[in-house]
Amino acid sequence: MFYSADTKEERRYKMSEEKTKYSILYVEDDYAVRENYVAYLKRFYDPVYEAANAEGAYEVYKSKKPDILIIDINLPGRSGIDFLREIRQFDHSTKAIMLTAMSDVDTLVSASELKLTKYLIKPISRGELRDVLELAVNEIINYTTYANRIIHIQDSFYWDQDKEKLIVDAKEVFLTRKERELLVLLFANANKVVKSEDIIFELWYDYDNSKIASLKTLVKTLRKKLPDDFVKNVFGIGYKIEV
């Protein structure tokens, strides 16, 4: 539970009544604690989502795409670390704050791949919460370059532009060399029509009727690995994707 905000130090941390545009997912299995934190957070952030375990949190994450995660390390079933580790397989931009007991700190320190904004040791004061949320918001504002390199396609489909990987349900999808090259080209020209002849020259370095058939076959097989109608055929011209 929160400490009362009746000291000079706590009063210094009182938030503005104006809500921020950044969304939060708070994950905590203790109902009373979760409701206390969520009620407080809703005064300043909109929207605020909640979950009681890793499975429920992942469903909320997929459907709502919150900006900031606040996660208790000790959850029933899968731990908070396991939950965040799954997300970090394809998402390195969503900010994460871990709530932990003193005994868990060594575990968190060793898990550098989690890319935490910070971990907080329970019990947590409002001042501490204020500071770490401001830090997370500042990271979102000031460090968005890499976030823009992870493109959300639809549902659990993502494209990692730096690693040139297609991720579905937190797992990498196998792509042939030509499928990967085609996706790279389409994402580089997202929301624009790429002419068929330009694709052929880029992928095969020359143009003839056999390459037209090869391109159609390539698109057909690639579409099976993507959401329906993601790669659109612009009749008589070429192909496009919209993100």
mmCIF file of C-alpha atoms in Angstrom:
data_model
loop_
_atom_site.group_PDB
_atom_site.id
_atom_site.type_symbol
_atom_site.label_atom_id
_atom_site.label_comp_id
_atom_site.label_asym_id
_atom_site.label_seq_id
_atom_site.Cartn_x
_atom_site.Cartn_y
_atom_site.Cartn_z
ATOM 1 C CA MET A 1 0.000 0.000 0.000
ATOM 2 C CA PHE A 2 1.065 3.605 -0.470
ATOM 3 C CA TYR A 3 2.495 5.712 2.306
ATOM 4 C CA SER A 4 0.390 8.747 3.213
ATOM 5 C CA ALA A 5 1.417 11.944 1.387
ATOM 6 C CA ASP A 6 1.495 14.154 4.461
ATOM 7 C CA THR A 7 5.184 15.049 4.592
ATOM 8 C CA LYS A 8 6.863 17.957 2.847
ATOM 9 C CA GLU A 9 8.801 15.508 0.676
ATOM 10 C CA GLU A 10 5.629 13.668 -0.376
ATOM 11 C CA ARG A 11 3.729 16.886 -1.072
ATOM 12 C CA ARG A 12 6.534 17.886 -3.443
ATOM 13 C CA TYR A 13 5.641 14.906 -5.612
ATOM 14 C CA LYS A 14 1.928 15.545 -5.980
ATOM 15 C CA MET A 15 0.986 15.248 -9.619
ATOM 16 C CA SER A 16 -0.927 17.689 -11.732
ATOM 17 C CA GLU A 17 -4.618 16.920 -12.140
ATOM 18 C CA GLU A 18 -4.177 16.961 -15.912
ATOM 19 C CA LYS A 19 -4.025 13.389 -17.209
ATOM 20 C CA THR A 20 -1.216 12.345 -19.519
ATOM 21 C CA LYS A 21 -1.755 10.700 -22.890
ATOM 22 C CA TYR A 22 0.399 7.693 -21.998
ATOM 23 C CA SER A 23 -1.289 4.399 -21.190
ATOM 24 C CA ILE A 24 -0.280 2.028 -18.399
ATOM 25 C CA LEU A 25 -0.756 -1.681 -17.761
ATOM 26 C CA TYR A 26 -0.443 -2.569 -14.078
ATOM 27 C CA VAL A 27 0.120 -6.269 -13.331
ATOM 28 C CA GLU A 28 -0.342 -7.438 -9.727
ATOM 29 C CA ASP A 29 -2.017 -10.571 -8.343
ATOM 30 C CA ASP A 30 -3.019 -9.064 -4.973
ATOM 31 C CA TYR A 31 -6.491 -7.604 -5.626
ATOM 32 C CA ALA A 32 -6.449 -4.996 -2.867
ATOM 33 C CA VAL A 33 -2.982 -3.714 -3.770
ATOM 34 C CA ARG A 34 -3.824 -3.671 -7.471
ATOM 35 C CA GLU A 35 -7.049 -1.721 -6.950
ATOM 36 C CA ASN A 36 -5.247 0.799 -4.757
ATOM 37 C CA TYR A 37 -2.526 1.450 -7.327
ATOM 38 C CA VAL A 38 -4.902 1.473 -10.294
ATOM 39 C CA ALA A 39 -7.235 3.974 -8.619
ATOM 40 C CA TYR A 40 -4.271 6.260 -7.941
ATOM 41 C CA LEU A 41 -2.837 5.932 -11.446
ATOM 42 C CA LYS A 42 -6.197 6.693 -13.072
ATOM 43 C CA ARG A 43 -6.083 10.164 -11.541
ATOM 44 C CA PHE A 44 -3.158 11.053 -13.772
ATOM 45 C CA TYR A 45 -2.977 8.579 -16.671
ATOM 46 C CA ASP A 46 -5.589 7.578 -19.201
ATOM 47 C CA PRO A 47 -6.148 4.791 -19.897
ATOM 48 C CA VAL A 48 -4.903 2.492 -17.131
ATOM 49 C CA TYR A 49 -5.329 -1.254 -17.648
ATOM 50 C CA GLU A 50 -4.886 -4.011 -15.100
ATOM 51 C CA ALA A 51 -4.214 -7.749 -14.936
ATOM 52 C CA ALA A 52 -3.773 -10.314 -12.172
ATOM 53 C CA ASN A 53 -1.347 -12.698 -13.892
ATOM 54 C CA ALA A 54 1.038 -13.009 -16.838
ATOM 55 C CA GLU A 55 -1.491 -14.679 -19.126
ATOM 56 C CA GLY A 56 -4.083 -11.959 -18.626
ATOM 57 C CA ALA A 57 -1.429 -9.272 -18.909
ATOM 58 C CA TYR A 58 -0.228 -10.616 -22.248
ATOM 59 C CA GLU A 59 -3.765 -10.535 -23.667
ATOM 60 C CA VAL A 60 -4.179 -6.925 -22.547
ATOM 61 C CA TYR A 61 -0.755 -6.059 -23.935
ATOM 62 C CA LYS A 62 -1.590 -7.516 -27.354
ATOM 63 C CA SER A 63 -4.957 -5.797 -27.633
ATOM 64 C CA LYS A 64 -4.218 -2.419 -26.012
ATOM 65 C CA LYS A 65 -0.485 -1.825 -26.650
ATOM 66 C CA PRO A 66 0.185 0.185 -23.461
ATOM 67 C CA ASP A 67 3.083 2.634 -23.348
ATOM 68 C CA ILE A 68 4.274 1.649 -19.864
ATOM 69 C CA LEU A 69 4.202 -1.670 -17.996
ATOM 70 C CA ILE A 70 4.280 -1.826 -14.197
ATOM 71 C CA ILE A 71 4.837 -5.469 -13.252
ATOM 72 C CA ASP A 72 5.083 -7.292 -9.951
ATOM 73 C CA ILE A 73 7.887 -9.834 -10.188
ATOM 74 C CA ASN A 74 5.984 -12.471 -8.164
ATOM 75 C CA LEU A 75 2.919 -13.513 -10.146
ATOM 76 C CA PRO A 76 1.034 -16.815 -9.961
ATOM 77 C CA GLY A 77 2.150 -19.224 -12.682
ATOM 78 C CA ARG A 78 4.586 -17.385 -14.918
ATOM 79 C CA SER A 79 6.614 -14.723 -13.155
ATOM 80 C CA GLY A 80 6.773 -11.059 -14.059
ATOM 81 C CA ILE A 81 10.264 -11.652 -15.434
ATOM 82 C CA ASP A 82 9.026 -14.429 -17.739
ATOM 83 C CA PHE A 83 6.168 -12.223 -18.929
ATOM 84 C CA LEU A 84 8.465 -9.319 -19.768
ATOM 85 C CA ARG A 85 11.098 -11.600 -21.288
ATOM 86 C CA GLU A 86 8.485 -12.875 -23.760
ATOM 87 C CA ILE A 87 7.576 -9.336 -24.781
ATOM 88 C CA ARG A 88 11.221 -8.351 -25.162
ATOM 89 C CA GLN A 89 11.652 -10.976 -27.873
ATOM 90 C CA PHE A 90 9.983 -8.549 -30.274
ATOM 91 C CA ASP A 91 9.297 -5.309 -28.413
ATOM 92 C CA HIS A 92 12.148 -3.231 -27.011
ATOM 93 C CA SER A 93 10.293 0.068 -26.924
ATOM 94 C CA THR A 94 7.487 -0.375 -24.377
ATOM 95 C CA LYS A 95 8.741 0.946 -21.044
ATOM 96 C CA ALA A 96 8.801 -1.450 -18.108
ATOM 97 C CA ILE A 97 8.979 -0.919 -14.365
ATOM 98 C CA MET A 98 9.376 -3.966 -12.132
ATOM 99 C CA LEU A 99 8.114 -4.117 -8.546
ATOM 100 C CA THR A 100 10.155 -6.433 -6.383
ATOM 101 C CA ALA A 101 11.041 -7.537 -2.874
ATOM 102 C CA MET A 102 14.589 -7.026 -1.664
ATOM 103 C CA SER A 103 15.310 -10.741 -2.136
ATOM 104 C CA ASP A 104 14.575 -10.537 -5.865
ATOM 105 C CA VAL A 105 17.008 -7.734 -6.701
ATOM 106 C CA ASP A 106 19.920 -9.982 -7.703
ATOM 107 C CA THR A 107 17.665 -11.800 -10.148
ATOM 108 C CA LEU A 108 16.629 -8.528 -11.781
ATOM 109 C CA VAL A 109 20.153 -7.157 -12.000
ATOM 110 C CA SER A 110 21.264 -10.281 -13.868
ATOM 111 C CA ALA A 111 18.376 -10.025 -16.357
ATOM 112 C CA SER A 112 19.786 -7.120 -18.388
ATOM 113 C CA GLU A 113 17.851 -8.131 -21.517
ATOM 114 C CA LEU A 114 14.640 -6.964 -19.828
ATOM 115 C CA LYS A 115 15.636 -3.333 -20.522
ATOM 116 C CA LEU A 116 13.877 -1.994 -17.440
ATOM 117 C CA THR A 117 13.345 1.712 -16.973
ATOM 118 C CA LYS A 118 13.838 0.927 -13.286
ATOM 119 C CA TYR A 119 12.929 -1.542 -10.588
ATOM 120 C CA LEU A 120 11.282 -0.439 -7.335
ATOM 121 C CA ILE A 121 11.632 -2.231 -4.025
ATOM 122 C CA LYS A 122 8.435 -2.657 -2.028
ATOM 123 C CA PRO A 123 6.892 -0.906 -0.187
ATOM 124 C CA ILE A 124 6.714 1.926 -2.705
ATOM 125 C CA SER A 125 5.945 5.553 -1.864
ATOM 126 C CA ARG A 126 4.051 7.904 -4.126
ATOM 127 C CA GLY A 127 7.213 9.924 -4.578
ATOM 128 C CA GLU A 128 9.094 6.917 -5.905
ATOM 129 C CA LEU A 129 6.237 6.078 -8.223
ATOM 130 C CA ARG A 130 6.090 9.665 -9.428
ATOM 131 C CA ASP A 131 9.793 9.765 -10.225
ATOM 132 C CA VAL A 132 9.949 6.484 -12.104
ATOM 133 C CA LEU A 133 6.850 7.227 -14.171
ATOM 134 C CA GLU A 134 8.290 10.610 -15.133
ATOM 135 C CA LEU A 135 11.486 8.815 -16.122
ATOM 136 C CA ALA A 136 9.525 6.370 -18.287
ATOM 137 C CA VAL A 137 7.603 9.176 -19.978
ATOM 138 C CA ASN A 138 10.832 11.054 -20.675
ATOM 139 C CA GLU A 139 12.304 7.926 -22.245
ATOM 140 C CA ILE A 140 9.260 7.653 -24.503
ATOM 141 C CA ILE A 141 9.560 11.301 -25.526
ATOM 142 C CA ASN A 142 13.329 11.399 -26.015
ATOM 143 C CA TYR A 143 14.189 7.926 -27.252
ATOM 144 C CA THR A 144 11.670 6.929 -29.914
ATOM 145 C CA THR A 145 14.073 6.096 -32.742
ATOM 146 C CA TYR A 146 14.363 2.394 -32.040
ATOM 147 C CA ALA A 147 10.655 2.127 -31.275
ATOM 148 C CA ASN A 148 9.921 3.262 -34.786
ATOM 149 C CA ARG A 149 12.043 0.385 -36.103
ATOM 150 C CA ILE A 150 9.664 -2.211 -34.646
ATOM 151 C CA ILE A 151 6.532 -2.025 -36.768
ATOM 152 C CA HIS A 152 3.252 -3.418 -35.528
ATOM 153 C CA ILE A 153 1.530 -5.023 -38.493
ATOM 154 C CA GLN A 154 -1.649 -6.408 -36.972
ATOM 155 C CA ASP A 155 -2.646 -8.382 -33.861
ATOM 156 C CA SER A 156 0.507 -10.304 -32.812
ATOM 157 C CA PHE A 157 2.376 -9.645 -36.103
ATOM 158 C CA TYR A 158 5.489 -7.408 -35.971
ATOM 159 C CA TRP A 159 8.293 -6.503 -38.358
ATOM 160 C CA ASP A 160 11.748 -5.747 -36.952
ATOM 161 C CA GLN A 161 13.358 -3.467 -39.528
ATOM 162 C CA ASP A 162 16.834 -3.611 -38.010
ATOM 163 C CA LYS A 163 17.005 -7.395 -37.812
ATOM 164 C CA GLU A 164 14.735 -7.932 -40.846
ATOM 165 C CA LYS A 165 12.641 -10.433 -38.926
ATOM 166 C CA LEU A 166 8.930 -11.224 -38.998
ATOM 167 C CA ILE A 167 7.648 -11.924 -35.480
ATOM 168 C CA VAL A 168 4.316 -13.628 -34.770
ATOM 169 C CA ASP A 169 3.160 -14.501 -31.251
ATOM 170 C CA ALA A 170 6.624 -13.570 -29.936
ATOM 171 C CA LYS A 171 8.340 -16.075 -32.261
ATOM 172 C CA GLU A 172 10.368 -15.496 -35.402
ATOM 173 C CA VAL A 173 8.736 -16.734 -38.604
ATOM 174 C CA PHE A 174 11.008 -18.457 -41.100
ATOM 175 C CA LEU A 175 11.413 -16.455 -44.299
ATOM 176 C CA THR A 176 13.234 -17.475 -47.442
ATOM 177 C CA ARG A 177 15.853 -15.057 -48.732
ATOM 178 C CA LYS A 178 13.524 -13.741 -51.436
ATOM 179 C CA GLU A 179 10.608 -13.390 -49.005
ATOM 180 C CA ARG A 180 12.810 -11.381 -46.667
ATOM 181 C CA GLU A 181 14.099 -9.182 -49.499
ATOM 182 C CA LEU A 182 10.557 -8.513 -50.681
ATOM 183 C CA LEU A 183 9.378 -7.529 -47.202
ATOM 184 C CA VAL A 184 12.373 -5.239 -46.733
ATOM 185 C CA LEU A 185 11.538 -3.514 -50.022
ATOM 186 C CA LEU A 186 7.832 -3.176 -49.233
ATOM 187 C CA PHE A 187 8.420 -1.814 -45.719
ATOM 188 C CA ALA A 188 10.980 0.643 -47.081
ATOM 189 C CA ASN A 189 8.187 1.936 -49.325
ATOM 190 C CA ALA A 190 5.282 1.469 -46.898
ATOM 191 C CA ASN A 191 1.996 3.057 -47.982
ATOM 192 C CA LYS A 192 3.319 3.424 -51.535
ATOM 193 C CA VAL A 193 2.844 1.239 -54.589
ATOM 194 C CA VAL A 194 6.034 -0.538 -55.643
ATOM 195 C CA LYS A 195 5.991 -1.379 -59.334
ATOM 196 C CA SER A 196 6.324 -5.030 -60.238
ATOM 197 C CA GLU A 197 9.250 -4.336 -62.561
ATOM 198 C CA ASP A 198 11.074 -2.462 -59.772
ATOM 199 C CA ILE A 199 10.592 -5.433 -57.446
ATOM 200 C CA ILE A 200 11.885 -7.832 -60.102
ATOM 201 C CA PHE A 201 14.974 -5.764 -60.801
ATOM 202 C CA GLU A 202 15.646 -5.459 -57.072
ATOM 203 C CA LEU A 203 15.256 -9.180 -56.353
ATOM 204 C CA TRP A 204 16.487 -10.814 -59.603
ATOM 205 C CA TYR A 205 18.532 -8.029 -61.248
ATOM 206 C CA ASP A 206 16.896 -8.524 -64.651
ATOM 207 C CA TYR A 207 13.416 -8.591 -66.143
ATOM 208 C CA ASP A 208 11.633 -11.183 -68.285
ATOM 209 C CA ASN A 209 8.320 -13.014 -68.376
ATOM 210 C CA SER A 210 9.561 -15.860 -66.194
ATOM 211 C CA LYS A 211 10.361 -13.390 -63.422
ATOM 212 C CA ILE A 212 6.790 -12.079 -63.487
ATOM 213 C CA ALA A 213 5.563 -15.600 -62.716
ATOM 214 C CA SER A 214 8.227 -15.982 -60.027
ATOM 215 C CA LEU A 215 7.117 -12.747 -58.359
ATOM 216 C CA LYS A 216 3.484 -13.865 -58.300
ATOM 217 C CA THR A 217 4.502 -17.168 -56.712
ATOM 218 C CA LEU A 218 6.685 -15.360 -54.179
ATOM 219 C CA VAL A 219 3.852 -13.036 -53.168
ATOM 220 C CA LYS A 220 1.455 -15.970 -52.860
ATOM 221 C CA THR A 221 3.728 -17.884 -50.465
ATOM 222 C CA LEU A 222 4.607 -14.774 -48.457
ATOM 223 C CA ARG A 223 0.942 -13.889 -47.957
ATOM 224 C CA LYS A 224 0.427 -17.191 -46.127
ATOM 225 C CA LYS A 225 2.767 -15.944 -43.402
ATOM 226 C CA LEU A 226 1.108 -12.536 -43.020
ATOM 227 C CA PRO A 227 -2.337 -11.229 -42.029
ATOM 228 C CA ASP A 228 -4.998 -11.487 -44.722
ATOM 229 C CA ASP A 229 -4.763 -8.805 -47.411
ATOM 230 C CA PHE A 230 -1.664 -7.201 -45.880
ATOM 231 C CA VAL A 231 0.240 -7.341 -49.167
ATOM 232 C CA LYS A 232 -2.133 -5.660 -51.599
ATOM 233 C CA ASN A 233 -2.096 -6.147 -55.350
ATOM 234 C CA VAL A 234 -2.550 -2.886 -57.261
ATOM 235 C CA PHE A 235 -3.837 -4.225 -60.573
ATOM 236 C CA GLY A 236 -1.514 -3.678 -63.499
ATOM 237 C CA ILE A 237 1.034 -1.763 -61.423
ATOM 238 C CA GLY A 238 2.513 -3.650 -58.475
ATOM 239 C CA TYR A 239 2.146 -4.213 -54.739
ATOM 240 C CA LYS A 240 1.856 -2.190 -51.555
ATOM 241 C CA ILE A 241 1.554 -2.559 -47.796
ATOM 242 C CA GLU A 242 -0.130 -0.154 -45.398
ATOM 243 C CA VAL A 243 1.180 0.459 -41.882
#
